[in-house]
mmCIF file of N, CA and C in Angstrom:
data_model
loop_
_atom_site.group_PDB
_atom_site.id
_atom_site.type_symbol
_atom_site.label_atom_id
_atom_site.label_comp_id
_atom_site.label_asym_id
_atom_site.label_seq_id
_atom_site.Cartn_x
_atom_site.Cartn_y
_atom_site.Cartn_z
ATOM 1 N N UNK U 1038 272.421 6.949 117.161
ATOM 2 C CA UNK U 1038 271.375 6.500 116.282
ATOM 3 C C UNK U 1038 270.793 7.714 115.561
ATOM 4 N N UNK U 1039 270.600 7.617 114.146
ATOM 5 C CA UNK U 1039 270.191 8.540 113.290
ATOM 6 C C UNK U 1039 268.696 8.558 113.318
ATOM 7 N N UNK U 1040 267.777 10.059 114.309
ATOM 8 C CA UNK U 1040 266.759 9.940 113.025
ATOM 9 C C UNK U 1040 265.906 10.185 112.014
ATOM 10 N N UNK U 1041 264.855 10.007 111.840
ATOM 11 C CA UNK U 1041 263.960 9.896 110.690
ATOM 12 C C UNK U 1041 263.562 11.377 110.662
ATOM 13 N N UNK U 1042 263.870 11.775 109.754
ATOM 14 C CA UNK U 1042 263.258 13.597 109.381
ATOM 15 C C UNK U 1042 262.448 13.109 108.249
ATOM 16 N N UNK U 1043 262.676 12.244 107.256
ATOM 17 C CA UNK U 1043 261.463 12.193 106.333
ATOM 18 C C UNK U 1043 260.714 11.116 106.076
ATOM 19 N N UNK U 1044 259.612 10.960 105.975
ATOM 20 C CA UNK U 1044 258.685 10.013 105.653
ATOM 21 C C UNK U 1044 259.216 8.624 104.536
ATOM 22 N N UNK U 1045 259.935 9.244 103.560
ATOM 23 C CA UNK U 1045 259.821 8.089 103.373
ATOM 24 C C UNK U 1045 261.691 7.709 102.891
ATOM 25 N N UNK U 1046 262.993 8.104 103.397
ATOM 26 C CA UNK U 1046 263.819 7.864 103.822
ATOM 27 C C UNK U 1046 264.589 8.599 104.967
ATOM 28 N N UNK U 1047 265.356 7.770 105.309
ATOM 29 C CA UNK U 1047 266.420 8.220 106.924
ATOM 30 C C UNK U 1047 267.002 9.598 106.220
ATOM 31 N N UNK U 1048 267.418 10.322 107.263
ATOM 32 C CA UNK U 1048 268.534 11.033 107.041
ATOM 33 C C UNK U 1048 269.200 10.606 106.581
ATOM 34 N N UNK U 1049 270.294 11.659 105.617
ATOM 35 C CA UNK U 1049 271.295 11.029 105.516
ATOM 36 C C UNK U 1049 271.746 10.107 104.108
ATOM 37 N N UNK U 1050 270.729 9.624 104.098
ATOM 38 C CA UNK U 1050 270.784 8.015 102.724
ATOM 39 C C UNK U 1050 271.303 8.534 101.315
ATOM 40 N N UNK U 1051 271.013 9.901 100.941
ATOM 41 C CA UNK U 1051 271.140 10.383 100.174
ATOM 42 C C UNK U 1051 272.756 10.561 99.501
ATOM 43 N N UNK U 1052 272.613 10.303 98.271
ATOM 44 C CA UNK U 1052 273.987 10.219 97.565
ATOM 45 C C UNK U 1052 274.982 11.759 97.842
ATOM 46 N N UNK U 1053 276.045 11.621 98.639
ATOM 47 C CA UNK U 1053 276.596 13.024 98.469
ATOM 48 C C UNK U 1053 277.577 13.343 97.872
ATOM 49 N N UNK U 1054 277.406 14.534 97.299
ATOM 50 C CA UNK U 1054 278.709 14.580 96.349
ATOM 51 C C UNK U 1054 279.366 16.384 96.763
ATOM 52 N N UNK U 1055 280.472 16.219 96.349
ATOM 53 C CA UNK U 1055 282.093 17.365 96.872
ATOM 54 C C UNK U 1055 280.792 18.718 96.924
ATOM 55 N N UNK U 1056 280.096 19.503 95.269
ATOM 56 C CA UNK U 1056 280.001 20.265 95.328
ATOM 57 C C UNK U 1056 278.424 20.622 95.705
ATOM 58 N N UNK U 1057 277.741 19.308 95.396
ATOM 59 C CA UNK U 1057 276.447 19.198 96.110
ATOM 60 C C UNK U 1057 275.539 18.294 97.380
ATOM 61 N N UNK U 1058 274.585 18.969 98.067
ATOM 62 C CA UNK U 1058 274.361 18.727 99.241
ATOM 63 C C UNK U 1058 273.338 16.987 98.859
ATOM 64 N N UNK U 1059 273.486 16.456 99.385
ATOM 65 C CA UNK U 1059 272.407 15.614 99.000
ATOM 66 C C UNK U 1059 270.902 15.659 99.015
ATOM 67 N N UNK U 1060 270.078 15.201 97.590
ATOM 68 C CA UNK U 1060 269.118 15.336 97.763
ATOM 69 C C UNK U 1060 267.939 13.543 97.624
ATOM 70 N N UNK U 1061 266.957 14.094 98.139
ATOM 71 C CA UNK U 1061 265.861 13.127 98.176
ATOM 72 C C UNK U 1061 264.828 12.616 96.816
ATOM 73 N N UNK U 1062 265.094 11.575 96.405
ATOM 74 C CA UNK U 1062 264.811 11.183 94.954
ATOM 75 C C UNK U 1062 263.097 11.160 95.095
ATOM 76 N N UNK U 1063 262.703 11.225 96.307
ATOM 77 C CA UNK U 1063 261.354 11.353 95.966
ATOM 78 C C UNK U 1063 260.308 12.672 96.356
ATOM 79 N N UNK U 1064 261.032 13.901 96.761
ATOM 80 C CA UNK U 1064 260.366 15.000 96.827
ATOM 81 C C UNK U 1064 261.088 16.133 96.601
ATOM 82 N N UNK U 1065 262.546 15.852 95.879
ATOM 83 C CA UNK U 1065 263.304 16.720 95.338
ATOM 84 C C UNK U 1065 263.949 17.861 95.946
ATOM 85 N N UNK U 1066 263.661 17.635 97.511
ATOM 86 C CA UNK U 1066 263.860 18.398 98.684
ATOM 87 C C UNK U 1066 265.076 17.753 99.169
ATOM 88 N N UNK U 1067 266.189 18.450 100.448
ATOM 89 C CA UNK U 1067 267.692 18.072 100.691
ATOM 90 C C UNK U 1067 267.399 17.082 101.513
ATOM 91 N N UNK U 1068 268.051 16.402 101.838
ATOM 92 C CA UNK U 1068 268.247 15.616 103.364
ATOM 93 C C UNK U 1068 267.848 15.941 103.948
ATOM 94 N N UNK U 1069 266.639 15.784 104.916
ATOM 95 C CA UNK U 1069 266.477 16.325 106.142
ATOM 96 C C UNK U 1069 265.581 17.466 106.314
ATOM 97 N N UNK U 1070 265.078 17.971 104.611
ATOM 98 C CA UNK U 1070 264.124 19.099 104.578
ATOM 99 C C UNK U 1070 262.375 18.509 104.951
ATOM 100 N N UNK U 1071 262.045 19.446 105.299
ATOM 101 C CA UNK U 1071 261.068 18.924 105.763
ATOM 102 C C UNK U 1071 259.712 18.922 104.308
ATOM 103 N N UNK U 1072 259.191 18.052 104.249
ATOM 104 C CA UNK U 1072 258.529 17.145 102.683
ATOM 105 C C UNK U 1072 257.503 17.942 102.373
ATOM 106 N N UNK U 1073 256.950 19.096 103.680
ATOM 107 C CA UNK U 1073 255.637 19.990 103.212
ATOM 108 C C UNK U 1073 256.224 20.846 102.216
ATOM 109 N N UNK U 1074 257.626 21.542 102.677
ATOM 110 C CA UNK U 1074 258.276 22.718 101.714
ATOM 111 C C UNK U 1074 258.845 22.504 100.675
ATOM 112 N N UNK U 1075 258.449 21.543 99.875
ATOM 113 C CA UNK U 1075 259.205 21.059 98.512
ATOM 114 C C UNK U 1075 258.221 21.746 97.539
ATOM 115 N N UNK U 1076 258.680 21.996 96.410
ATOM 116 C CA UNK U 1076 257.784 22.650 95.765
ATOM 117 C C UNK U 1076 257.110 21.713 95.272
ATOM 118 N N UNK U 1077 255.662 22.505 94.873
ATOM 119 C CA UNK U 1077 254.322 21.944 94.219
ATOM 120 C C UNK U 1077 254.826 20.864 92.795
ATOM 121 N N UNK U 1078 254.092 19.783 92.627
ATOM 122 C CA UNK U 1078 254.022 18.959 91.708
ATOM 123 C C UNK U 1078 253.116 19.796 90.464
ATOM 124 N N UNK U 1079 253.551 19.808 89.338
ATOM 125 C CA UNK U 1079 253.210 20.407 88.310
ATOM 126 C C UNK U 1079 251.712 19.694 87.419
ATOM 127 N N UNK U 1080 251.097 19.821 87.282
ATOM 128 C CA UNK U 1080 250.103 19.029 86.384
ATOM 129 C C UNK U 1080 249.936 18.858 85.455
ATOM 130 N N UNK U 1081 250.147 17.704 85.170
ATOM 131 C CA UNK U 1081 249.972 17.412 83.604
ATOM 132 C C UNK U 1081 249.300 17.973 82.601
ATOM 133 N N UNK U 1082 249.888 18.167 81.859
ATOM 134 C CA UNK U 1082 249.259 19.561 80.677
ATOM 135 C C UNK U 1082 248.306 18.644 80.181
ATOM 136 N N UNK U 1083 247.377 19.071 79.290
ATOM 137 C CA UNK U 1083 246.589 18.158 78.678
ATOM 138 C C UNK U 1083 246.074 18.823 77.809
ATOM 139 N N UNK U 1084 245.516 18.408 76.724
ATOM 140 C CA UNK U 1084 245.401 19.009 75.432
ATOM 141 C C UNK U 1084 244.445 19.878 75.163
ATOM 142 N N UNK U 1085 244.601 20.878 74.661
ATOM 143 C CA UNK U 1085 243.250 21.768 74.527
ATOM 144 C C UNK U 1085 242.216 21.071 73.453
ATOM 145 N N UNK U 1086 242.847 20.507 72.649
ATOM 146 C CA UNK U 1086 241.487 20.162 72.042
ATOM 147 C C UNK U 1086 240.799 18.917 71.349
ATOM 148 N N UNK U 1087 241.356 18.574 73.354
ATOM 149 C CA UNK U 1087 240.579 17.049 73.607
ATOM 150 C C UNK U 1087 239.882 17.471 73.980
ATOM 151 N N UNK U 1088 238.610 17.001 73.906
ATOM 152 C CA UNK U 1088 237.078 17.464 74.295
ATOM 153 C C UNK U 1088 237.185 15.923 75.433
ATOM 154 N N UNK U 1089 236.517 16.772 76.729
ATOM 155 C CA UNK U 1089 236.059 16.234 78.275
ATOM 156 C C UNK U 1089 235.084 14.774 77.859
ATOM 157 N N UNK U 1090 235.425 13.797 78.600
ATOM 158 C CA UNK U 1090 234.396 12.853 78.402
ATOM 159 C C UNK U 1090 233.148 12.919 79.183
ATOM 160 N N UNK U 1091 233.403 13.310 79.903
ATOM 161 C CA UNK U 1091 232.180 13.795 80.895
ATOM 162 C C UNK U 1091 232.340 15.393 81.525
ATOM 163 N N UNK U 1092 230.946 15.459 81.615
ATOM 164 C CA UNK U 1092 230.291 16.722 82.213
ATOM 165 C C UNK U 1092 229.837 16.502 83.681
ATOM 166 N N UNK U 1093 230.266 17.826 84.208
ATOM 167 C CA UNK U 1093 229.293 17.972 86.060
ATOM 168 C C UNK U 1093 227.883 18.265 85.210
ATOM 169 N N UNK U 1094 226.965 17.966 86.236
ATOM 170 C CA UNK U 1094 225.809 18.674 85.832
ATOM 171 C C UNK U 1094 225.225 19.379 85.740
ATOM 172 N N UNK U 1095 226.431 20.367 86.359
ATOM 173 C CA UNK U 1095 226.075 22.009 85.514
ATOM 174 C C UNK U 1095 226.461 22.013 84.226
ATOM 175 N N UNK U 1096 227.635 21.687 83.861
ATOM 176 C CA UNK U 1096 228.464 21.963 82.617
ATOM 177 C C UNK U 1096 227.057 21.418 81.572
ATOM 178 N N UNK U 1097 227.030 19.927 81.551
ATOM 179 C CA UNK U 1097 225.515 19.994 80.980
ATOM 180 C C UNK U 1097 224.283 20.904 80.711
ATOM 181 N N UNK U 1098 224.055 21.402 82.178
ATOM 182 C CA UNK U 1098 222.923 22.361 81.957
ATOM 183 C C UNK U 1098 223.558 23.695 80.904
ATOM 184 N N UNK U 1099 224.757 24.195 81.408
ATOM 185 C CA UNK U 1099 225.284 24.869 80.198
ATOM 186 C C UNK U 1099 225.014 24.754 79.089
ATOM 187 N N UNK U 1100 225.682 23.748 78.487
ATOM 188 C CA UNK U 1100 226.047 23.519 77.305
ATOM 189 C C UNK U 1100 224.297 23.366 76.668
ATOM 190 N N UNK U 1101 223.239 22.789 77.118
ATOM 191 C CA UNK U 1101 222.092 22.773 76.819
ATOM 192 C C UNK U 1101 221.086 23.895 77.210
ATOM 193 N N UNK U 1102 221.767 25.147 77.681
ATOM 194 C CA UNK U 1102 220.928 26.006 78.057
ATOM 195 C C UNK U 1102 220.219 26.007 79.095
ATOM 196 N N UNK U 1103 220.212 25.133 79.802
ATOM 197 C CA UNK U 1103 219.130 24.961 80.616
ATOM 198 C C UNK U 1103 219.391 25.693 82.006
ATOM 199 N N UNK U 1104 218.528 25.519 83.094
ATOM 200 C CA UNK U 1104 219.461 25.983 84.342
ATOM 201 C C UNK U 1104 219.660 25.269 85.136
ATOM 202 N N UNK U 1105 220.575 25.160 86.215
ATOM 203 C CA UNK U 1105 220.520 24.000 87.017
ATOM 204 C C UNK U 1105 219.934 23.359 87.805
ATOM 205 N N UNK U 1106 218.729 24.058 88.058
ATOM 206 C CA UNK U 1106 218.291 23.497 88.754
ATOM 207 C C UNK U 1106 217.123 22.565 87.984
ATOM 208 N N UNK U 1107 216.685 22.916 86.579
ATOM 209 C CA UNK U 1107 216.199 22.356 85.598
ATOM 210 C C UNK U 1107 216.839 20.680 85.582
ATOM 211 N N UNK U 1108 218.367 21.144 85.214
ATOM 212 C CA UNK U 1108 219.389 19.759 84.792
ATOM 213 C C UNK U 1108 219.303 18.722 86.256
ATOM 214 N N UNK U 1109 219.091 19.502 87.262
ATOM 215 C CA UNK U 1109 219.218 18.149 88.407
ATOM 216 C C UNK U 1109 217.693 17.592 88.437
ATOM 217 N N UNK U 1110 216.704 18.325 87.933
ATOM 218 C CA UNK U 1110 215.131 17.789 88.184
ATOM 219 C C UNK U 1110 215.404 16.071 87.053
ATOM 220 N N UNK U 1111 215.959 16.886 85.518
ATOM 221 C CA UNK U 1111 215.882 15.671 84.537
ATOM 222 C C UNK U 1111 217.017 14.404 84.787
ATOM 223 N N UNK U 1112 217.759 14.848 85.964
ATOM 224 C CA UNK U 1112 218.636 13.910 86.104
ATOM 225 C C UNK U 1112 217.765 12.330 87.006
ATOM 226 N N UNK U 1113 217.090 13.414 88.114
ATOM 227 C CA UNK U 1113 216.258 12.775 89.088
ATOM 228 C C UNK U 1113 215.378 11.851 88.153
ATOM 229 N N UNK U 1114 214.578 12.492 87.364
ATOM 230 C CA UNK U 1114 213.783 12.012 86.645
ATOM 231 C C UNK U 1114 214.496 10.606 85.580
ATOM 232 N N UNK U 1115 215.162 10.906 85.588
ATOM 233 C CA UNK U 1115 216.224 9.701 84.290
ATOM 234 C C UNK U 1115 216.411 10.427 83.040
ATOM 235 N N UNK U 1116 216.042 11.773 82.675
ATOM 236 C CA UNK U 1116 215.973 12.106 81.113
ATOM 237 C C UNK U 1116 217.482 12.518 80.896
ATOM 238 N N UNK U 1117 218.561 13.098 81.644
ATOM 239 C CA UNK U 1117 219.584 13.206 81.896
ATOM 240 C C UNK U 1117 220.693 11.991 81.878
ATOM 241 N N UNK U 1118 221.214 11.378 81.058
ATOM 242 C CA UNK U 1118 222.084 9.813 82.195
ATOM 243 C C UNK U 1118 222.913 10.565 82.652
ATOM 244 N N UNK U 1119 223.486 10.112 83.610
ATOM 245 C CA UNK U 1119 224.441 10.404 84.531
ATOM 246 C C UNK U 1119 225.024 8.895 85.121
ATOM 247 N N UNK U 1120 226.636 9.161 85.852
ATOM 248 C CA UNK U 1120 227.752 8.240 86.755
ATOM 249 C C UNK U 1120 227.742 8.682 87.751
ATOM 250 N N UNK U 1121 227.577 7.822 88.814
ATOM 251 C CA UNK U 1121 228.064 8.252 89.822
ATOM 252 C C UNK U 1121 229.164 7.900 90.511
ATOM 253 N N UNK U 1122 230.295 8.724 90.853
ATOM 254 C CA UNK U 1122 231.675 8.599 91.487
ATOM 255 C C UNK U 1122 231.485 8.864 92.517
ATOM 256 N N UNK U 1123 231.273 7.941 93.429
ATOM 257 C CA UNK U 1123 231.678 8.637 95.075
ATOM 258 C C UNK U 1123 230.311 9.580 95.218
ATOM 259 N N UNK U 1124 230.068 11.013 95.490
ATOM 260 C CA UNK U 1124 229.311 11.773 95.537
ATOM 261 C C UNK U 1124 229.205 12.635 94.205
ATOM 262 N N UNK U 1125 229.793 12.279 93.550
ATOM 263 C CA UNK U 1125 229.617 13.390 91.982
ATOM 264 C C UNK U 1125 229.196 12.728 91.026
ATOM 265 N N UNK U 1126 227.895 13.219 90.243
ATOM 266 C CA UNK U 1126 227.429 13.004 89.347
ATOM 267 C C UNK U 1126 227.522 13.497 88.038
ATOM 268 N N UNK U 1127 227.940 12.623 87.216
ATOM 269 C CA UNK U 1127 228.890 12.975 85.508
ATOM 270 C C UNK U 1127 227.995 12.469 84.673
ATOM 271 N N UNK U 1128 227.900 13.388 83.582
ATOM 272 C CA UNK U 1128 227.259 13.271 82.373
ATOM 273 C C UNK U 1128 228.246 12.435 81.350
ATOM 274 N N UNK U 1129 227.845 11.472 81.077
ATOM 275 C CA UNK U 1129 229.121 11.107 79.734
ATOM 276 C C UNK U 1129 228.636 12.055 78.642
ATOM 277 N N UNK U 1130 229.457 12.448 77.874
ATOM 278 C CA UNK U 1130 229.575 13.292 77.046
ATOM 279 C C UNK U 1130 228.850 12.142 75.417
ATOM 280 N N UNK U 1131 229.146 11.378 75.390
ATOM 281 C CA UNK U 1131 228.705 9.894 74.450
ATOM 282 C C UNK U 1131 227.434 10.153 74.520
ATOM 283 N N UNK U 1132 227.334 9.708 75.888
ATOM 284 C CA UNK U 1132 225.451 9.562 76.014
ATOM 285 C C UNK U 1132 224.812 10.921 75.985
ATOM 286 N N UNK U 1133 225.099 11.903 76.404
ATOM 287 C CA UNK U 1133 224.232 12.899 76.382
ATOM 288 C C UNK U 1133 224.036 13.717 74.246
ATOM 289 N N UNK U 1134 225.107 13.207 73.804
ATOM 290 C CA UNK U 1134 225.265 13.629 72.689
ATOM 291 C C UNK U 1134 224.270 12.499 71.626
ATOM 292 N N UNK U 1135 224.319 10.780 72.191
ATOM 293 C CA UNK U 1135 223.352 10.538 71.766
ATOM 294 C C UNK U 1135 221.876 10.496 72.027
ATOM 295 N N UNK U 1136 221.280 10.531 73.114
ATOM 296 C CA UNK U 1136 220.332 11.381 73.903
ATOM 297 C C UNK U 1136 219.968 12.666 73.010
ATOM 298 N N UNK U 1137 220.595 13.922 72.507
ATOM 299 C CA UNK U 1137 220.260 14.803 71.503
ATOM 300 C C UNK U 1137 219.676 14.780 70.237
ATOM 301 N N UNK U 1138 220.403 13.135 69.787
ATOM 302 C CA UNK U 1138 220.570 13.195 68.310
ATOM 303 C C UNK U 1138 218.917 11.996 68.612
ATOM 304 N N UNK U 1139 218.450 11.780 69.616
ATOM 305 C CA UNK U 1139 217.375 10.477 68.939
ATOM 306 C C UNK U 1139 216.427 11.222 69.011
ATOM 307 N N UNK U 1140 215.395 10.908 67.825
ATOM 308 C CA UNK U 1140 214.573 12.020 67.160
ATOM 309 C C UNK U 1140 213.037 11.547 68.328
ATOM 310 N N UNK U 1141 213.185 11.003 69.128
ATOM 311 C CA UNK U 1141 211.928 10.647 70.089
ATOM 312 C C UNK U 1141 212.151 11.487 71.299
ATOM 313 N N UNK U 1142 213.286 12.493 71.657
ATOM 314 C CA UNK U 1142 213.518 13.247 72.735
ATOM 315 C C UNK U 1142 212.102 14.098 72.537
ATOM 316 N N UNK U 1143 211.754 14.317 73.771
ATOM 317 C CA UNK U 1143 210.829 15.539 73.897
ATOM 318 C C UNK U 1143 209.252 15.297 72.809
ATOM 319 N N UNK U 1144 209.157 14.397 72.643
ATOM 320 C CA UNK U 1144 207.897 14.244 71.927
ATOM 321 C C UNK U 1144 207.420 13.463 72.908
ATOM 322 N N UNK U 1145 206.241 13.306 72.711
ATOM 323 C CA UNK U 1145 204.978 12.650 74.309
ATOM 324 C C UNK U 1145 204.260 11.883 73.593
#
């Protein structure tokens, strides 16, 4: 009985051919290699000059000068919008840009 060296096929299964060893269609590693030592997955390039839809709330405080610890008071407060994912809080880039442009910011 053959067995299991990789997660997600048997030994073995792999197409073999005269001058090459067989390999695994889903981690590009041989038969039987073990799935940590395959090399790194590459990341998708992405365009330089797509502008981010959202901001951390530093990047915000950046981009507005402010400091951070400023940007988390106005977040608390609501003057900031922000998403929340899980534990991270994102600025949409939409809203904070219209948030800038309405001429009632910062007047009392």
């Amino acid at each position: 009985m053959s067995t299991n060296r990789h997660p997600i096929h048997p030994a073995g299964t792999g197409k073999s051919r005269a001058a090459e060893p067989p390999t695994c269609r889903h981690c590009g590693g041989l038969d039987g290699d073990d799935p940590g030592t395959a090399s790194p997955v590459e990341p998708v390039p992405t365009e330089p000059d797509e502008p981010k839809l959202v901001f951390t709330v530093e990047e915000a405080a950046s981009a507005l000068g402010i400091s951070r610890g400023l940007a988390y008071q106005l977040v608390k407060t609501g003057d900031i919008p922000t998403l929340r994912f899980g534990r991270r809080l994102l600025v949409p880039r939409a809203r904070l840009a219209a948030l800038l442009s309405d001429p009632q910011v910062g007047q009392c």
